[in-house]
Backbone as JSON, one array per atom type, in Angstrom:
{
  "sequence": "XXXXXXXXXXXXXXXXXXXXXXXXXXXXXXXXXXXXXXXXXXXXXXXXXXXXXXXXXXXXXXXXXXXXXXXXXXXXXXXXXXXXXXXXXXXXXXXXXXXXXXXXXXXXXXXXXXXXXXXXXXXXXXXXXXXXXXXXXXXXXXXXXXXXXXXXXXXXXXXXXXXXXXXXXXXXXXXXXXXXXXXXXXXXXXXXXXXXXXXXXXXXXXXXXXXXXXXXXXXXX",
  "N": [[138.68, 123.28, 129.39], [136.7, 120.51, 128.52], [137.7, 117.13, 128.81], [137.75, 114.44, 126.41], [135.47, 111.73, 126.84], [136.52, 108.67, 128.19], [136.49, 105.57, 126.63], [135.66, 102.47, 127.82], [136.9, 99.35, 127.04], [134.79, 96.64, 126.15], [134.68, 93.36, 127.05], [133.65, 90.51, 125.41], [132.06, 87.55, 126.37], [132.61, 84.06, 125.54], [130.06, 82.88, 125.38], [128.42, 85.05, 124.76], [129.31, 85.65, 122.24], [128.65, 83.45, 120.77], [126.52, 82.01, 118.28], [122.89, 82.0, 118.31], [121.18, 79.04, 119.33], [119.61, 76.63, 117.11], [116.12, 76.82, 116.39], [114.06, 74.27, 117.34], [111.77, 72.82, 115.49], [108.78, 71.18, 115.28], [107.39, 69.23, 112.7], [105.06, 67.8, 110.37], [105.35, 65.62, 107.72], [105.74, 67.57, 104.98], [108.22, 70.18, 104.91], [107.7, 72.48, 103.65], [105.66, 74.46, 104.1], [106.47, 75.34, 106.65], [109.05, 76.35, 106.09], [108.42, 78.53, 104.51], [107.18, 80.19, 106.39], [109.37, 80.7, 108.04], [111.06, 82.13, 106.27], [109.42, 84.36, 105.7], [109.44, 85.64, 108.13], [111.97, 86.61, 108.22], [114.1, 85.08, 109.07], [117.04, 83.07, 108.92], [117.42, 80.08, 106.93], [119.01, 78.13, 108.21], [118.58, 78.64, 110.85], [116.62, 77.15, 111.92], [115.78, 73.92, 112.98], [114.28, 71.11, 111.73], [111.99, 68.92, 113.16], [110.7, 65.86, 112.71], [107.35, 64.53, 113.05], [104.94, 61.91, 113.58], [101.53, 61.24, 112.6], [100.35, 59.37, 114.21], [101.38, 59.75, 116.72], [101.38, 62.64, 117.47], [102.25, 64.61, 119.32], [104.42, 63.62, 120.59], [107.34, 64.18, 120.17], [107.43, 66.85, 121.12], [106.57, 66.65, 123.8], [108.53, 65.0, 124.75], [110.7, 66.62, 124.83], [112.22, 66.88, 122.56], [111.58, 68.73, 120.66], [111.16, 72.27, 120.43], [108.94, 73.8, 119.74], [105.95, 73.19, 117.81], [104.33, 72.81, 114.63], [100.86, 73.24, 114.31], [97.62, 72.46, 113.05], [94.45, 73.75, 113.25], [92.98, 73.77, 116.57], [94.35, 71.72, 118.95], [93.36, 71.33, 121.51], [94.67, 70.3, 123.75], [95.47, 69.84, 127.11], [98.02, 70.38, 128.11], [99.27, 72.02, 126.33], [100.1, 75.14, 124.75], [99.0, 77.59, 122.48], [100.27, 79.66, 119.82], [99.47, 82.88, 118.31], [97.51, 82.78, 115.23], [99.52, 81.95, 112.43], [99.37, 81.55, 109.78], [97.75, 79.96, 106.94], [96.58, 76.86, 105.58], [95.68, 75.53, 102.57], [92.98, 73.35, 101.57], [93.04, 69.98, 100.31], [92.81, 67.0, 98.27], [94.36, 63.87, 98.36], [95.39, 61.52, 95.98], [96.01, 58.55, 94.04], [97.85, 58.54, 90.92], [96.37, 57.25, 88.98], [93.78, 57.65, 89.62], [90.32, 58.69, 89.21], [89.9, 61.36, 90.07], [92.37, 62.52, 89.96], [93.42, 64.02, 87.82], [92.18, 66.45, 87.82], [91.66, 70.04, 88.02], [90.59, 71.14, 90.32], [88.46, 69.93, 92.95], [85.23, 69.07, 94.38], [84.34, 68.52, 97.79], [82.14, 66.96, 97.94], [82.39, 65.25, 95.78], [84.64, 63.86, 96.58], [83.61, 62.26, 98.56], [82.72, 60.0, 97.32], [84.59, 58.04, 97.53], [86.64, 55.83, 99.53], [88.05, 56.93, 102.61], [90.42, 57.85, 105.23], [90.65, 56.71, 108.61], [90.77, 58.07, 111.99], [94.01, 58.28, 113.36], [95.94, 56.52, 115.88], [97.08, 58.4, 118.61], [96.05, 60.76, 117.76], [94.14, 63.78, 118.02], [90.68, 63.3, 118.12], [88.68, 65.2, 117.55], [90.02, 67.03, 115.98], [90.68, 65.47, 113.78], [88.13, 65.15, 112.76], [87.8, 67.61, 111.59], [89.8, 67.63, 109.69], [89.28, 65.29, 108.14], [86.22, 65.25, 107.59], [83.28, 63.72, 109.04], [80.99, 63.96, 107.54], [79.92, 65.52, 104.49], [79.38, 69.02, 103.53], [76.79, 68.92, 102.46], [75.71, 66.82, 103.75], [76.43, 64.25, 103.09], [77.8, 61.1, 103.88], [81.25, 60.56, 104.68], [83.32, 57.96, 104.08], [85.34, 56.7, 106.34], [87.56, 54.51, 106.33], [90.08, 53.34, 106.04], [93.23, 52.48, 107.55], [95.35, 54.87, 109.02], [98.73, 55.34, 109.1], [101.7, 55.82, 108.42], [103.2, 58.28, 106.18], [104.41, 56.97, 104.05], [103.16, 54.44, 103.99], [100.54, 55.28, 103.54], [100.79, 56.44, 100.96], [101.4, 54.16, 99.47], [98.99, 52.73, 99.64], [97.27, 54.54, 98.35], [98.28, 54.53, 95.74], [97.69, 51.99, 94.92], [95.0, 51.5, 95.09], [91.61, 52.86, 94.98], [91.41, 54.59, 97.04], [91.27, 57.69, 98.9], [92.68, 60.66, 100.39], [91.71, 63.22, 102.42], [93.33, 66.2, 102.91], [95.98, 68.53, 103.02], [97.18, 71.27, 101.04], [99.89, 71.81, 101.26], [101.21, 69.39, 101.35], [101.87, 68.75, 98.81], [104.51, 69.21, 98.28], [105.92, 67.06, 99.25], [104.92, 64.5, 98.7], [105.22, 61.48, 96.68], [105.83, 61.48, 93.05], [103.78, 60.04, 91.78], [101.57, 60.37, 93.31], [98.9, 62.46, 93.54], [98.03, 65.8, 94.39], [95.19, 67.41, 94.82], [93.44, 70.41, 94.75], [90.75, 71.14, 97.02], [87.9, 72.82, 96.63], [85.72, 73.62, 98.16], [86.07, 73.41, 100.89], [87.11, 75.13, 103.79], [90.35, 76.73, 104.27], [92.81, 75.54, 106.63], [93.61, 77.0, 109.81], [96.93, 77.84, 110.87], [99.25, 77.37, 113.47], [101.7, 77.75, 116.13], [102.55, 75.36, 118.61], [103.4, 74.92, 122.04], [104.79, 73.51, 125.07], [102.86, 73.86, 128.01], [103.52, 75.79, 130.96], [106.28, 75.98, 131.06], [108.67, 78.36, 130.3], [109.7, 79.17, 127.06], [113.05, 79.16, 125.59], [114.86, 82.25, 125.0], [115.55, 82.69, 122.26], [113.68, 81.13, 120.96], [111.25, 82.3, 121.72], [111.6, 84.79, 120.48], [111.66, 84.01, 117.78], [109.02, 82.97, 117.41], [107.52, 85.31, 117.92], [108.41, 86.94, 115.81], [107.45, 85.53, 113.58], [104.71, 85.67, 114.08], [104.33, 88.46, 113.85], [105.03, 88.8, 111.15], [102.91, 87.48, 109.94], [100.87, 89.29, 110.17], [101.32, 91.2, 108.32]],
  "CA": [[138.11, 122.54, 128.27], [136.47, 119.15, 128.99], [138.43, 116.08, 128.08], [136.83, 113.43, 125.87], [135.21, 110.58, 127.71], [137.31, 107.49, 127.87], [135.66, 104.39, 126.43], [136.23, 101.26, 128.41], [136.61, 98.19, 126.19], [133.91, 95.6, 126.7], [135.1, 92.05, 126.57], [132.51, 89.62, 125.27], [132.32, 86.16, 126.74], [132.3, 83.12, 124.45], [128.61, 82.66, 125.28], [127.82, 86.2, 124.08], [129.71, 85.63, 120.84], [128.12, 82.26, 120.11], [125.21, 82.2, 117.65], [121.77, 81.37, 119.01], [120.92, 77.68, 118.84], [118.5, 76.51, 116.17], [114.78, 76.54, 116.9], [113.66, 72.9, 116.99], [110.38, 72.99, 115.07], [108.12, 69.94, 114.9], [106.6, 69.29, 111.47], [104.59, 66.52, 109.83], [105.41, 65.57, 106.27], [106.52, 68.57, 104.26], [108.72, 71.38, 105.58], [107.48, 73.6, 102.73], [104.91, 75.51, 104.8], [107.31, 75.87, 107.73], [110.15, 77.15, 105.53], [107.83, 79.8, 104.07], [107.0, 81.01, 107.59], [110.71, 81.11, 108.46], [111.52, 83.16, 105.35], [108.59, 85.56, 105.86], [109.84, 86.3, 109.38], [113.31, 87.14, 108.06], [115.09, 84.22, 109.72], [117.83, 82.25, 108.0], [117.0, 78.67, 106.94], [119.77, 77.33, 109.16], [118.2, 78.98, 112.22], [115.56, 76.23, 112.32], [115.98, 72.48, 112.8], [112.97, 70.49, 111.62], [111.86, 67.67, 113.91], [109.5, 65.22, 112.17], [106.48, 63.74, 113.93], [103.94, 61.12, 112.88], [100.17, 61.52, 113.05], [99.98, 58.41, 115.24], [101.84, 60.3, 118.01], [101.8, 63.97, 117.01], [102.85, 65.46, 120.35], [105.51, 62.88, 121.22], [108.62, 64.9, 120.24], [107.31, 68.05, 121.96], [106.49, 66.24, 125.2], [109.8, 64.36, 125.12], [111.75, 67.62, 124.85], [113.0, 66.84, 121.32], [111.2, 69.91, 119.88], [110.8, 73.45, 121.22], [107.58, 74.14, 119.33], [105.53, 72.38, 116.66], [103.24, 73.37, 113.82], [99.57, 72.58, 114.44], [96.51, 72.96, 112.25], [93.32, 73.72, 114.17], [93.38, 73.76, 117.99], [94.24, 70.34, 119.44], [92.68, 71.33, 122.81], [95.43, 69.49, 124.7], [95.6, 70.65, 128.33], [99.41, 70.75, 128.41], [99.82, 72.79, 125.21], [99.71, 76.54, 124.55], [99.12, 77.95, 121.06], [100.57, 81.03, 119.4], [98.47, 83.44, 117.42], [97.61, 82.17, 113.9], [100.66, 82.44, 111.65], [99.15, 81.27, 108.36], [96.66, 79.05, 106.58], [96.95, 75.82, 104.62], [94.51, 75.18, 101.78], [92.56, 71.95, 101.61], [93.3, 69.21, 99.1], [92.64, 65.56, 98.38], [95.47, 63.09, 97.82], [94.93, 60.34, 95.26], [96.98, 58.0, 93.11], [97.8, 59.14, 89.58], [95.37, 56.53, 88.18], [92.45, 57.91, 90.19], [89.49, 59.6, 88.4], [90.0, 62.76, 90.51], [93.77, 62.96, 89.99], [93.76, 64.96, 86.76], [91.32, 67.64, 87.91], [92.26, 71.27, 88.55], [90.09, 71.18, 91.69], [87.29, 69.06, 93.13], [84.36, 69.34, 95.52], [84.37, 67.47, 98.81], [81.02, 66.06, 97.64], [82.94, 64.22, 94.9], [85.58, 63.06, 97.36], [82.84, 61.31, 99.37], [82.5, 58.78, 96.54], [85.71, 57.11, 97.72], [87.01, 55.56, 100.92], [89.1, 57.75, 103.2], [91.2, 57.3, 106.34], [90.12, 56.95, 109.96], [91.66, 58.78, 112.91], [95.1, 57.4, 113.79], [96.66, 56.55, 117.15], [96.79, 59.4, 119.63], [95.66, 62.03, 117.13], [92.87, 64.25, 118.59], [89.56, 62.93, 117.26], [87.93, 66.38, 117.09], [90.79, 67.64, 114.89], [90.51, 64.6, 112.6], [86.81, 65.46, 112.2], [87.96, 68.8, 110.76], [90.65, 67.24, 108.56], [88.48, 64.35, 107.35], [84.91, 65.35, 108.25], [82.45, 62.53, 108.88], [79.98, 64.24, 106.52], [80.15, 66.68, 103.64], [78.44, 70.1, 103.84], [75.44, 68.53, 102.05], [75.25, 65.72, 104.59], [76.82, 62.94, 102.57], [78.84, 60.52, 104.74], [82.58, 60.24, 104.16], [83.66, 56.63, 104.63], [86.71, 56.71, 106.9], [87.68, 53.07, 106.5], [91.46, 52.86, 105.94], [94.11, 52.81, 108.68], [96.4, 55.87, 108.77], [99.93, 55.08, 109.91], [102.79, 56.7, 107.97], [103.03, 58.81, 104.82], [104.83, 55.94, 103.09], [102.09, 53.44, 103.9], [99.4, 55.93, 102.9], [101.08, 56.57, 99.54], [101.3, 52.83, 98.87], [97.57, 52.41, 99.51], [96.68, 55.42, 97.34], [98.71, 54.15, 94.38], [97.24, 50.64, 94.58], [93.55, 51.42, 95.24], [90.93, 54.12, 94.71], [91.29, 55.36, 98.29], [91.67, 59.1, 98.86], [92.92, 61.24, 101.72], [91.5, 64.66, 102.57], [94.49, 66.7, 103.64], [96.35, 69.93, 102.85], [97.95, 71.53, 99.82], [101.33, 71.84, 101.54], [101.8, 68.07, 101.14], [102.31, 68.63, 97.42], [105.98, 69.29, 98.23], [106.57, 65.91, 99.87], [104.43, 63.21, 98.23], [105.87, 60.99, 95.46], [105.23, 62.01, 91.81], [102.57, 59.32, 91.36], [100.47, 60.76, 94.2], [98.48, 63.8, 93.13], [97.42, 66.65, 95.41], [94.19, 68.16, 94.07], [92.73, 71.34, 95.65], [89.32, 70.98, 97.32], [87.51, 74.24, 96.61], [84.59, 73.96, 99.04], [86.43, 73.3, 102.31], [87.95, 76.29, 104.13], [91.72, 76.4, 104.67], [92.99, 75.38, 108.07], [94.56, 77.91, 110.46], [98.21, 77.25, 111.27], [99.83, 78.03, 114.64], [102.74, 77.0, 116.84], [102.2, 74.88, 119.95], [104.5, 74.64, 122.97], [104.34, 72.95, 126.34], [102.42, 74.81, 129.03], [104.19, 75.74, 132.26], [107.73, 76.24, 130.98], [108.96, 79.46, 129.38], [110.68, 78.77, 126.04], [114.26, 79.98, 125.53], [114.67, 83.57, 124.38], [115.6, 82.64, 120.8], [112.42, 80.54, 120.5], [110.24, 83.35, 121.88], [111.83, 85.79, 119.44], [111.24, 83.43, 116.51], [107.55, 82.93, 117.36], [107.03, 86.69, 117.81], [108.7, 87.43, 114.46], [106.53, 84.89, 112.64], [103.39, 86.26, 114.34], [104.31, 89.8, 113.24], [105.04, 88.65, 109.69], [101.58, 87.05, 109.51], [99.97, 90.45, 110.18], [101.65, 92.12, 107.22]],
  "C": [[137.93, 121.08, 128.7], [137.25, 118.15, 128.15], [137.44, 115.05, 127.55], [136.67, 112.27, 126.84], [136.03, 109.39, 127.24], [136.39, 106.28, 127.76], [136.37, 103.17, 127.0], [135.9, 100.07, 127.52], [135.74, 97.18, 126.91], [134.38, 94.26, 126.16], [133.9, 91.11, 126.58], [132.92, 88.2, 125.63], [132.05, 85.26, 125.54], [130.81, 82.89, 124.27], [127.95, 83.8, 124.53], [128.14, 86.19, 122.6], [129.09, 84.47, 120.07], [126.78, 82.56, 119.45], [124.12, 81.5, 118.45], [121.57, 79.96, 118.48], [119.72, 77.68, 117.89], [117.19, 76.28, 116.93], [114.39, 75.14, 116.42], [112.15, 72.89, 116.75], [109.8, 71.67, 114.59], [107.24, 70.12, 113.68], [106.16, 67.87, 111.1], [104.65, 66.58, 108.32], [106.33, 66.62, 105.69], [107.0, 69.69, 105.18], [108.42, 72.63, 104.76], [106.75, 74.76, 103.42], [105.76, 76.15, 105.87], [108.41, 76.76, 107.18], [109.65, 78.48, 105.0], [107.63, 80.73, 105.26], [108.34, 81.54, 108.08], [111.2, 82.26, 107.59], [110.74, 84.46, 105.53], [108.97, 86.34, 107.11], [111.25, 86.85, 109.32], [114.38, 86.33, 108.76], [115.79, 83.36, 108.68], [117.36, 80.8, 108.05], [117.71, 77.84, 107.99], [119.43, 77.65, 110.62], [117.12, 78.05, 112.77], [115.99, 74.79, 112.02], [114.61, 71.81, 112.8], [112.98, 69.12, 112.3], [110.59, 66.97, 113.43], [108.67, 64.53, 113.26], [105.47, 63.01, 113.06], [102.56, 61.42, 113.44], [99.72, 60.53, 114.12], [100.41, 58.85, 116.64], [102.32, 61.73, 117.79], [102.54, 64.8, 118.05], [104.04, 64.8, 121.05], [106.82, 63.65, 121.3], [108.57, 66.13, 121.14], [107.34, 67.66, 123.44], [107.78, 65.57, 125.68], [110.95, 65.35, 125.18], [112.62, 67.62, 123.61], [112.68, 68.02, 120.41], [110.86, 71.04, 120.84], [109.34, 73.84, 120.99], [107.22, 73.21, 118.17], [104.44, 73.12, 115.9], [101.98, 72.55, 114.07], [98.57, 73.25, 113.51], [95.24, 72.7, 113.04], [93.86, 73.64, 115.61], [93.25, 72.34, 118.52], [93.54, 70.22, 120.79], [93.35, 70.36, 123.79], [95.76, 70.35, 125.92], [97.02, 71.13, 128.59], [100.06, 71.57, 127.3], [99.26, 74.2, 125.19], [99.95, 76.88, 123.09], [99.51, 79.4, 120.88], [99.35, 81.62, 118.71], [98.56, 82.73, 116.07], [98.75, 82.8, 113.1], [100.49, 82.15, 110.16], [97.94, 80.37, 108.18], [97.18, 78.04, 105.57], [95.69, 75.38, 103.9], [94.23, 73.69, 101.79], [92.77, 71.28, 100.25], [92.94, 67.76, 99.36], [93.83, 64.89, 97.71], [94.92, 61.83, 97.19], [96.04, 59.84, 94.36], [96.79, 58.58, 91.72], [96.75, 58.5, 88.7], [93.94, 56.91, 88.55], [91.64, 58.86, 89.31], [89.59, 61.07, 88.8], [91.39, 63.35, 90.29], [94.1, 64.01, 88.95], [92.99, 66.26, 86.81], [92.09, 68.84, 88.45], [91.82, 71.5, 89.99], [88.85, 70.29, 91.74], [86.47, 69.57, 94.3], [84.5, 68.2, 96.52], [83.21, 66.51, 98.6], [81.48, 64.95, 96.71], [83.89, 63.3, 95.65], [84.86, 61.98, 98.15], [82.5, 60.03, 98.62], [83.49, 57.68, 96.92], [86.06, 56.96, 99.2], [88.17, 56.42, 101.39], [89.75, 57.05, 104.39], [90.57, 57.66, 107.68], [91.21, 57.55, 110.86], [92.74, 57.85, 113.45], [95.51, 57.6, 115.24], [96.15, 57.55, 118.16], [96.36, 60.74, 119.04], [94.31, 62.48, 117.7], [91.7, 64.01, 117.64], [88.82, 64.16, 116.72], [88.68, 67.1, 115.97], [90.65, 66.79, 113.63], [89.15, 64.85, 111.95], [86.84, 66.72, 111.35], [88.81, 68.49, 109.52], [89.87, 66.35, 107.6], [87.09, 64.32, 107.97], [84.08, 64.09, 108.04], [81.36, 62.7, 107.82], [80.39, 65.46, 105.71], [79.19, 67.8, 104.04], [76.99, 69.79, 103.45], [74.93, 67.31, 102.8], [75.63, 64.34, 104.12], [77.92, 62.35, 103.46], [80.15, 60.31, 103.99], [83.03, 58.97, 104.86], [85.13, 56.62, 105.06], [87.05, 55.27, 107.3], [89.12, 52.57, 106.54], [92.27, 53.31, 107.16], [95.17, 53.82, 108.23], [97.57, 55.58, 109.7], [101.03, 56.06, 109.54], [102.48, 57.22, 106.58], [103.39, 57.77, 103.77], [103.74, 54.9, 102.89], [100.85, 54.03, 103.23], [99.6, 56.02, 101.39], [100.95, 55.22, 98.83], [99.84, 52.43, 98.67], [96.92, 53.26, 98.42], [97.05, 54.98, 95.93], [98.17, 52.79, 93.96], [95.73, 50.46, 94.67], [92.93, 52.75, 94.78], [90.67, 54.9, 96.01], [91.75, 56.8, 98.06], [91.96, 59.56, 100.29], [92.69, 62.74, 101.66], [92.61, 65.22, 103.44], [94.71, 68.17, 103.29], [97.27, 70.1, 101.64], [99.45, 71.51, 100.06], [101.99, 70.48, 101.33], [102.26, 67.85, 99.71], [103.83, 68.61, 97.31], [106.66, 68.03, 98.71], [106.1, 64.56, 99.33], [105.17, 62.78, 96.96], [105.15, 61.5, 94.21], [103.94, 61.3, 91.39], [101.41, 59.49, 92.34], [100.13, 62.21, 93.9], [97.76, 64.51, 94.27], [96.49, 67.63, 94.69], [93.45, 69.1, 95.02], [91.25, 70.98, 95.81], [88.76, 72.38, 97.54], [86.39, 74.6, 97.57], [84.82, 73.55, 100.5], [87.33, 74.48, 102.65], [89.37, 75.86, 104.5], [91.83, 76.28, 106.19], [93.91, 76.47, 108.61], [95.8, 77.15, 110.9], [98.75, 78.05, 112.45], [100.99, 77.19, 115.16], [102.18, 76.56, 118.19], [103.47, 74.64, 120.75], [103.92, 74.06, 124.24], [103.96, 74.07, 127.32], [103.3, 74.67, 130.28], [105.68, 75.93, 132.24], [107.97, 77.3, 129.92], [109.99, 79.0, 128.35], [111.93, 79.64, 126.12], [114.02, 81.26, 124.74], [114.66, 83.49, 122.87], [114.34, 82.01, 120.22], [111.3, 81.57, 120.61], [110.37, 84.4, 120.78], [111.37, 85.27, 118.08], [109.72, 83.43, 116.37], [106.99, 84.34, 117.18], [107.26, 87.24, 116.41], [107.75, 86.81, 113.43], [105.12, 85.44, 112.83], [103.28, 87.64, 113.7], [104.26, 89.71, 111.72], [103.66, 88.26, 109.17], [100.59, 88.21, 109.45], [100.21, 91.39, 109.01], [100.78, 91.86, 106.0]]
}
């Protein structure tokens, strides 16, 4: 009669028992969109550390090694960056002070937005992407006056609340702007694709690869 197989205990090293480090995810402004992607992929909120970046230097944290990946809208066409598959979309909106004629509307046309001064491309931000965020002309050919300097969200909000300036942006910012800045949907601009970007030429850590793959799969459901 055969004897039962003897199981040899496996001793786990401290490294094997340790939880995976957090994914360092670069975001601009609101973490609302990013946290939705994290939840849809089935990852715990604490598995991600959000690394803020400014539009004046959007790729700085990634290139400095402070972030593993970052959220991008549209393709920045940067030679040292690689993009994931699309993981979502962000609807278009216009930001305006609460006193603004457009602020109380349920939605507006970009043709109406062209009545007011907008923001020009900041710092090292890719000009071709800014042309998609704040197009130089409306679909009917009306010029959009990109006259104000874009620096930080705080400075932008101060200008919006004190003038009739507007900023064509994204609905996800509704979660981060002050209460006196209104985020009004723009119904005749298509939503922007959302993806993750990482540095080309270096393989991300396994926990980062797994996170990106899980978010990509969740986007297909």
